[in-house]
Coordinates of C-alpha atoms in Angstrom, one line a residue:
M3 CA 15.9 24.9 -25.3
L4 CA 16.5 22.7 -22.2
D5 CA 20.2 22.2 -21.2
L6 CA 20.3 18.9 -19.3
E7 CA 22.9 16.8 -17.5
V8 CA 22.9 13.0 -18.2
V9 CA 23.7 10.7 -15.3
P10 CA 23.8 7.1 -16.5
E11 CA 21.6 4.6 -14.6
R12 CA 20.2 7.6 -12.5
S13 CA 18.8 10.8 -14.0
L14 CA 18.3 13.6 -16.5
G15 CA 18.0 17.1 -15.2
N16 CA 19.6 20.5 -14.4
E17 CA 20.2 22.6 -11.3
Q18 CA 16.5 23.4 -10.8
W19 CA 15.0 19.9 -11.2
E20 CA 15.8 16.3 -12.0
F21 CA 13.9 13.3 -13.4
A22 CA 15.4 10.4 -11.4
L23 CA 14.8 6.7 -12.1
G24 CA 12.4 5.3 -9.5
M25 CA 10.7 8.7 -9.0
P26 CA 6.9 8.4 -8.4
L27 CA 4.7 9.6 -11.3
A28 CA 3.1 12.3 -9.1
Q29 CA 6.5 13.9 -8.4
A30 CA 7.4 14.0 -12.1
I31 CA 4.0 15.7 -12.9
S32 CA 4.6 18.1 -10.1
I33 CA 8.0 19.2 -11.7
L34 CA 6.2 19.7 -15.1
Q35 CA 3.5 21.7 -13.5
K36 CA 6.0 23.9 -11.6
H37 CA 8.0 24.6 -14.8
C38 CA 5.0 24.8 -17.2
R39 CA 6.2 28.1 -18.7
I40 CA 9.4 26.3 -19.9
I41 CA 8.2 22.7 -20.5
K42 CA 5.1 23.0 -22.6
N43 CA 2.8 20.6 -24.6
V44 CA 3.1 17.5 -22.4
Q45 CA 1.1 14.5 -23.3
V46 CA -0.1 11.6 -21.0
L47 CA -0.1 8.4 -23.0
Y48 CA -1.7 5.2 -21.6
S49 CA -3.8 2.2 -22.7
E50 CA -7.4 2.9 -21.9
Q51 CA -8.6 -0.7 -22.0
M52 CA -5.4 -2.4 -20.7
P53 CA -3.6 0.1 -18.5
L54 CA -1.4 -2.6 -16.8
S55 CA -0.1 -4.0 -20.1
H56 CA 1.7 -0.9 -21.4
D57 CA 4.0 1.7 -19.7
L58 CA 2.4 5.0 -18.7
I59 CA 4.2 7.7 -20.6
L60 CA 4.7 11.5 -20.1
N61 CA 5.7 12.8 -23.6
L62 CA 7.5 16.2 -23.5
T63 CA 6.7 16.9 -27.2
Q64 CA 8.4 20.3 -27.3
D65 CA 11.7 18.9 -25.9
G66 CA 11.8 15.4 -27.5
I67 CA 11.8 13.5 -24.2
K68 CA 9.6 10.6 -23.0
L69 CA 9.4 9.5 -19.4
L70 CA 8.2 5.9 -19.2
F71 CA 6.6 4.8 -15.9
D72 CA 6.0 1.2 -14.8
A73 CA 2.3 0.5 -15.3
C74 CA 2.0 -1.3 -11.9
N75 CA 4.2 0.6 -9.3
Q76 CA 4.0 4.0 -11.3
R77 CA 7.7 4.7 -10.8
L78 CA 10.0 6.1 -13.5
K79 CA 11.5 3.2 -15.4
V80 CA 13.1 4.6 -18.6
I81 CA 14.1 8.1 -19.7
E82 CA 14.1 8.4 -23.5
V83 CA 15.4 11.3 -25.6
Y84 CA 13.9 10.7 -29.0
D85 CA 14.8 14.0 -30.7
L86 CA 18.2 15.3 -29.9
T87 CA 17.8 18.4 -32.0
K88 CA 15.3 19.8 -29.4
V89 CA 17.6 19.6 -26.3
K90 CA 21.1 20.2 -25.2
L91 CA 22.8 17.3 -23.4
K92 CA 26.0 17.1 -21.3
Y93 CA 27.9 14.5 -19.4
C94 CA 30.1 15.5 -16.4
G95 CA 29.5 19.1 -17.3
V96 CA 30.7 18.8 -20.9
H97 CA 28.3 19.0 -23.8
F98 CA 28.1 16.1 -26.2
N99 CA 24.9 17.3 -28.0
S100 CA 24.0 20.9 -28.7
Q101 CA 23.4 23.3 -31.7
A102 CA 27.2 23.5 -32.1
I103 CA 28.1 19.9 -31.3
A104 CA 26.6 17.0 -33.3
P105 CA 26.2 13.7 -31.3
T106 CA 28.3 11.6 -33.7
I107 CA 29.8 8.2 -32.9
E108 CA 33.2 10.0 -32.5
Q109 CA 31.7 12.5 -30.1
I110 CA 30.1 9.8 -28.0
D111 CA 33.4 7.9 -27.9
Q112 CA 35.2 11.0 -26.7
S113 CA 32.6 11.8 -24.0
F114 CA 31.8 8.4 -22.7
G115 CA 34.8 6.3 -23.5
A116 CA 35.1 2.7 -24.8
T117 CA 32.4 0.1 -24.4
H118 CA 31.4 -3.3 -25.9
P119 CA 30.8 -3.4 -29.7
G120 CA 27.5 -2.1 -30.9
V121 CA 24.5 -4.4 -31.7
Y122 CA 22.7 -4.0 -35.0
N123 CA 18.9 -4.3 -35.2
A124 CA 18.0 -5.0 -38.8
A125 CA 14.3 -4.5 -38.3
E126 CA 14.8 -0.9 -37.0
Q127 CA 17.9 -0.2 -39.1
L128 CA 19.5 1.0 -35.9
F129 CA 22.8 0.4 -34.3
H130 CA 22.7 0.2 -30.5
L131 CA 25.7 1.2 -28.4
N132 CA 25.3 0.2 -24.8
F133 CA 26.9 1.4 -21.6
R134 CA 25.7 0.4 -18.1
G135 CA 22.4 2.3 -17.6
L136 CA 22.8 4.2 -20.9
S137 CA 22.1 3.3 -24.6
F138 CA 22.5 5.2 -27.8
S139 CA 20.8 4.3 -31.1
F140 CA 22.4 5.3 -34.4
Q141 CA 20.5 5.5 -37.7
L142 CA 22.1 3.6 -40.5
D143 CA 19.7 4.1 -43.4
S144 CA 22.3 5.8 -45.6
W145 CA 24.4 2.6 -45.6
S146 CA 23.5 -0.2 -48.0
E147 CA 25.1 -2.9 -45.9
A148 CA 25.3 -2.7 -42.1
P149 CA 28.7 -3.4 -40.5
K150 CA 28.9 -6.3 -38.0
Y151 CA 30.4 -4.5 -35.0
E152 CA 31.7 -1.1 -35.8
I153 CA 29.5 1.9 -36.2
P154 CA 30.4 3.8 -39.4
H155 CA 32.2 7.1 -38.9
G156 CA 29.9 10.2 -38.9
A157 CA 26.8 8.2 -37.8
T158 CA 24.7 10.4 -35.4
V159 CA 22.6 9.5 -32.4
K160 CA 18.9 9.1 -33.2
R161 CA 17.8 8.2 -29.6
M162 CA 19.2 7.9 -26.1
Y163 CA 17.9 5.9 -23.2
I164 CA 18.7 6.1 -19.5
Y165 CA 17.7 3.1 -17.4
S166 CA 18.7 0.8 -14.6
G167 CA 21.0 -2.2 -15.2
N168 CA 22.6 -3.6 -18.3
N169 CA 19.7 -4.5 -20.5
L170 CA 17.1 -1.9 -21.7
Q171 CA 14.6 -4.7 -22.7
E172 CA 14.7 -6.3 -19.2
T173 CA 15.0 -3.1 -17.1
K174 CA 12.6 -2.5 -14.2
A175 CA 11.9 0.7 -12.3
P176 CA 14.4 0.8 -9.3
A177 CA 13.4 1.5 -5.7
M178 CA 12.5 5.1 -5.0
P179 CA 15.7 7.1 -4.4
L180 CA 16.3 8.8 -1.1
A181 CA 16.1 12.2 -2.8
C182 CA 12.5 11.6 -3.7
F183 CA 11.2 11.1 -0.2
L184 CA 11.2 14.8 0.6
G185 CA 10.3 14.2 4.2
N186 CA 7.1 12.2 3.2
V187 CA 6.0 8.7 4.3
Y188 CA 5.1 6.2 1.5
A189 CA 3.1 3.0 1.8
E190 CA 4.9 0.0 0.4
C191 CA 1.7 -2.1 0.8
V192 CA -1.6 -1.9 2.7
E193 CA -3.2 -5.1 4.0
V194 CA -6.9 -5.1 4.9
L195 CA -7.5 -6.8 8.3
R196 CA -10.7 -8.7 8.6
D197 CA -12.7 -11.4 10.3
G198 CA -15.5 -13.7 9.0
A199 CA -18.0 -10.9 8.8
G200 CA -16.0 -8.2 7.0
P201 CA -13.1 -5.7 7.3
L202 CA -11.7 -4.6 10.7
G203 CA -9.0 -2.2 9.7
L204 CA -5.7 -1.7 7.8
K205 CA -2.1 -2.8 8.4
L206 CA 0.2 -0.4 6.5
R207 CA 3.9 -1.1 5.8
L208 CA 5.4 2.4 5.6
L209 CA 8.7 3.6 4.1
T210 CA 10.5 6.7 5.2
A211 CA 14.0 8.2 4.8
G212 CA 15.2 8.2 8.4
C213 CA 18.5 9.0 10.0
G214 CA 20.5 6.8 12.4
P215 CA 22.3 8.0 15.5
G216 CA 25.3 10.1 15.2
V217 CA 26.2 13.5 13.8
L218 CA 27.2 12.3 10.3
A219 CA 24.3 9.8 10.2
D220 CA 23.8 7.9 7.0
T221 CA 20.3 8.5 5.7
K222 CA 18.6 5.3 4.7
V223 CA 15.1 4.0 4.0
R224 CA 13.3 2.7 7.1
A225 CA 10.3 0.4 7.1
V226 CA 7.7 0.5 9.9
E227 CA 4.3 -1.2 10.3
R228 CA 1.2 0.6 11.6
S229 CA -2.3 -0.7 12.1
I230 CA -5.5 1.3 12.3
Y231 CA -9.0 0.0 13.0
F232 CA -12.6 1.0 12.8
G233 CA -13.5 2.8 16.0
D234 CA -10.0 4.3 16.4
S235 CA -10.0 7.9 17.5
C236 CA -8.4 10.8 15.6
Q237 CA -5.5 10.7 18.1
D238 CA -5.0 7.0 17.3
V239 CA -4.8 7.7 13.6
L240 CA -2.5 10.8 14.0
S241 CA -0.2 8.8 16.2
A242 CA 0.0 5.9 13.7
L243 CA 0.2 7.8 10.4
G244 CA 1.0 11.5 11.2
S245 CA -0.9 14.5 10.0
P246 CA -3.1 14.1 6.9
H247 CA -2.4 16.2 3.8
K248 CA -5.9 17.6 4.0
V249 CA -9.0 17.5 6.2
F250 CA -12.2 17.5 4.2
Y251 CA -15.6 18.1 5.8
K252 CA -18.6 16.4 4.0
S253 CA -21.2 19.0 3.1
E254 CA -23.8 16.3 2.3
D255 CA -24.1 12.5 2.0
K256 CA -25.0 11.8 -1.6
M257 CA -25.4 8.1 -0.9
K258 CA -27.9 8.5 1.9
I259 CA -30.8 8.2 -0.5
H260 CA -29.8 4.5 -1.0
S261 CA -30.1 3.7 2.7
P262 CA -33.4 2.4 4.2
S263 CA -35.9 5.2 5.2
P264 CA -33.6 8.1 4.4
H265 CA -36.4 10.6 5.2
K266 CA -36.5 9.3 8.8
Q267 CA -32.8 10.0 9.5
V268 CA -32.3 13.0 11.7
P269 CA -30.0 15.6 10.0
S270 CA -26.7 16.0 11.7
K271 CA -25.8 19.4 13.2
C272 CA -22.1 18.9 12.2
N273 CA -20.5 17.1 9.3
D274 CA -18.5 13.9 9.1
Y275 CA -14.9 14.6 8.0
F276 CA -12.2 12.8 6.0
F277 CA -8.4 12.7 6.7
N278 CA -6.9 12.6 3.2
Y279 CA -3.6 10.9 3.0
Y280 CA -2.8 11.5 -0.7
I281 CA 0.7 9.9 -0.8
L282 CA -0.6 6.8 1.0
G283 CA -3.6 6.6 -1.4
V284 CA -6.0 6.4 1.6
D285 CA -8.9 8.4 2.9
I286 CA -10.2 7.9 6.5
L287 CA -13.8 9.0 7.4
F288 CA -14.5 10.0 11.0
D289 CA -17.9 10.3 12.6
S290 CA -18.7 13.9 13.4
T291 CA -20.2 13.1 16.9
T292 CA -17.9 10.4 18.2
H293 CA -14.7 11.3 16.2
L294 CA -14.1 7.6 15.6
V295 CA -13.1 5.9 12.3
K296 CA -16.2 4.7 10.4
K297 CA -14.9 4.2 6.8
F298 CA -11.6 3.7 4.8
V299 CA -11.2 4.5 1.1
L300 CA -8.4 2.9 -0.9
H301 CA -7.5 4.5 -4.2
T302 CA -5.9 2.7 -7.2
N303 CA -4.9 5.8 -9.3
F304 CA -5.6 4.3 -12.7
P305 CA -5.2 6.7 -15.6
G306 CA -8.6 7.5 -17.2
H307 CA -10.2 8.0 -13.8
Y308 CA -11.5 11.4 -12.7
N309 CA -9.2 11.5 -9.6
F310 CA -6.1 10.4 -11.5
N311 CA -2.9 11.9 -10.0
I312 CA -4.6 13.3 -6.9
Y313 CA -3.6 10.2 -4.9
H314 CA -0.6 7.9 -5.2
R315 CA -1.6 4.3 -6.0
C316 CA -2.5 2.3 -2.8
D317 CA -1.0 -1.2 -3.3
F318 CA -3.6 -3.1 -1.2
K319 CA -4.4 -6.7 -0.4
I320 CA -7.8 -7.8 0.7
P321 CA -8.1 -11.5 1.9
L322 CA -11.5 -13.0 1.1
I323 CA -13.7 -15.3 3.2
I324 CA -15.2 -17.8 0.7
K325 CA -18.2 -19.9 2.0
K326 CA -17.9 -23.5 1.0
D327 CA -20.3 -26.3 2.1
G328 CA -21.9 -24.1 4.7
A329 CA -18.6 -23.4 6.5
D330 CA -16.3 -20.4 6.3
A331 CA -13.0 -21.5 4.6
H332 CA -10.2 -19.1 4.3
S333 CA -8.1 -19.7 1.2
E334 CA -4.6 -18.3 0.9
D335 CA -5.1 -17.8 -2.9
C336 CA -8.2 -15.7 -2.5
I337 CA -6.7 -12.2 -2.1
L338 CA -8.0 -9.2 -4.0
T339 CA -5.3 -6.6 -5.0
T340 CA -5.1 -3.2 -6.6
Y341 CA -4.8 -5.0 -9.9
S342 CA -7.8 -7.4 -9.6
K343 CA -10.5 -6.8 -12.2
W344 CA -14.2 -6.7 -11.4
D345 CA -15.2 -9.9 -13.2
Q346 CA -12.5 -11.8 -11.2
I347 CA -13.9 -10.3 -7.9
Q348 CA -17.5 -11.4 -8.9
E349 CA -16.3 -14.9 -9.5
L350 CA -15.0 -15.1 -6.0
L351 CA -17.6 -13.1 -4.1
G352 CA -20.7 -13.7 -6.3
H353 CA -22.7 -11.2 -8.1
P354 CA -24.3 -8.3 -6.2
M355 CA -28.0 -8.6 -5.5
E356 CA -28.7 -5.0 -6.4
K357 CA -28.0 -2.9 -9.4
P358 CA -25.0 -0.6 -9.2
V359 CA -25.1 3.0 -8.1
V360 CA -23.9 5.2 -11.1
L361 CA -21.3 7.8 -10.0
H362 CA -21.0 11.0 -12.0
R363 CA -18.1 13.1 -11.1
S364 CA -17.5 16.6 -12.4
S365 CA -15.9 19.8 -11.3
S366 CA -18.0 22.8 -10.3
A367 CA -16.2 24.9 -12.9
N368 CA -17.3 23.2 -16.2
N369 CA -19.5 20.4 -14.9
T370 CA -18.0 17.9 -17.3
N371 CA -16.2 14.6 -16.9
P372 CA -14.3 13.4 -20.0
F373 CA -13.7 10.0 -18.5
G374 CA -17.3 8.9 -18.1
S375 CA -19.2 7.4 -15.2
T376 CA -18.1 4.7 -12.7
F377 CA -20.3 2.1 -11.1
C378 CA -20.4 1.2 -7.4
F379 CA -21.2 -2.3 -6.2
G380 CA -21.5 -3.4 -2.5
L381 CA -20.3 -6.8 -1.3
Q382 CA -19.3 -7.9 2.3
R383 CA -19.2 -4.4 3.8
M384 CA -17.1 -3.2 0.8
I385 CA -18.0 -0.9 -2.0
F386 CA -16.1 -1.4 -5.3
E387 CA -16.0 1.6 -7.6
V388 CA -15.6 0.0 -11.1
M389 CA -14.3 1.8 -14.2
Q390 CA -15.6 1.2 -17.7
N391 CA -12.5 -0.9 -18.5
N392 CA -13.4 -3.3 -15.7
H393 CA -10.6 -2.1 -13.3
I394 CA -11.2 -1.0 -9.8
A395 CA -11.0 2.8 -9.2
S396 CA -11.4 2.6 -5.4
V397 CA -12.6 0.3 -2.6
T398 CA -14.5 1.7 0.4
L399 CA -14.5 -0.4 3.6
Y400 CA -17.2 -0.1 6.2
G401 CA -17.0 -1.1 9.9
A402 CA -19.6 -3.4 11.5
P403 CA -23.0 -1.6 12.0
R404 CA -23.1 0.0 15.4
P405 CA -26.1 -1.0 17.7
S406 CA -28.9 1.4 17.9
S407 CA -29.4 3.6 21.0
L408 CA -32.3 1.3 22.1
A409 CA -30.2 -1.8 21.8
R410 CA -27.4 -0.2 23.7
V411 CA -29.7 0.7 26.5
E412 CA -31.0 -2.9 26.7
Q413 CA -27.4 -4.2 26.7
S414 CA -26.4 -1.9 29.5
T415 CA -29.4 -3.0 31.7
H416 CA -28.4 -6.6 31.3

């Protein structure tokens, strides 16, 4: 049985690990994976058709705990303990719930002190006792008539919630705490830079836990902006973003068959390679010959996609150039985001001329994909990978086509 410390408006954990409000989803899953021998039978709950309408939940069924993550920013919003018989709980090092100590109203008063009168919810038959960042729900089904303010003696806690602020119904996931940075750089937002023809590069607003000058420097979150473009070198990208989490060399180009005259293309002696920035939710493809950027891939990390939880969600914005009356007119409102759906994109950009490429992903181990295929559509030097629920799984951005060797020779002679 887990023995956990409750910190109102902050966290639930022990000396080895801690679930902190504002923690990214990937970090919470990493804790669960690391302690899989102790924390077992974890469920991932989400809405398949409307993943942005409902919280994403990690349900620790063996321990009676639910971790509720904001559907958009995928940070921890609420920690719910829904079965107090499966876990030991303490506050300031003193137990208020264990096999020997029942979490009665008297015990809660003794451990946490006085607070405002409780609120009775007739529909749930629950009495809610609220502290800042902490709520207890008491079951009252054995009483025929509910009291107005005072919880009856001997009533025991049915559920406990840890959250940010004073109101559980209106709470939001707080900003990521400093303890969760762990030396990493996170992307607050990624803006696609473009001209009338198509994408030019990315402007990233990055967050890092940096230290100011001085011996006893106060650590605080620092924001910096970095821009990278098509045609940038490896050194340019490393200077802007730091080292990637992984470098992946392409063994084959599975999309080459869809290019004109694929049989005429001379096979390359060396392979193009990706810089994978998992925490930024971005992949960058370099040409194997020139070592210059030729492609960006932005990942949305929706549950129900084959790559879910490999990348953090990339919160991107793509301004659109909409052609009206024969002239290019840039509209402030025409911005695609991580949360735009494919039918909305088609209304703005028009329907693709060609049928989509069907993408089947599977692991080499079992060759199955329980989430089904995705569909890739190309528009304005962008490829949108669309899930079966109409959400975007990833966006691939291409640079302007480079002139052929013959055209370059002609340009140089002039």
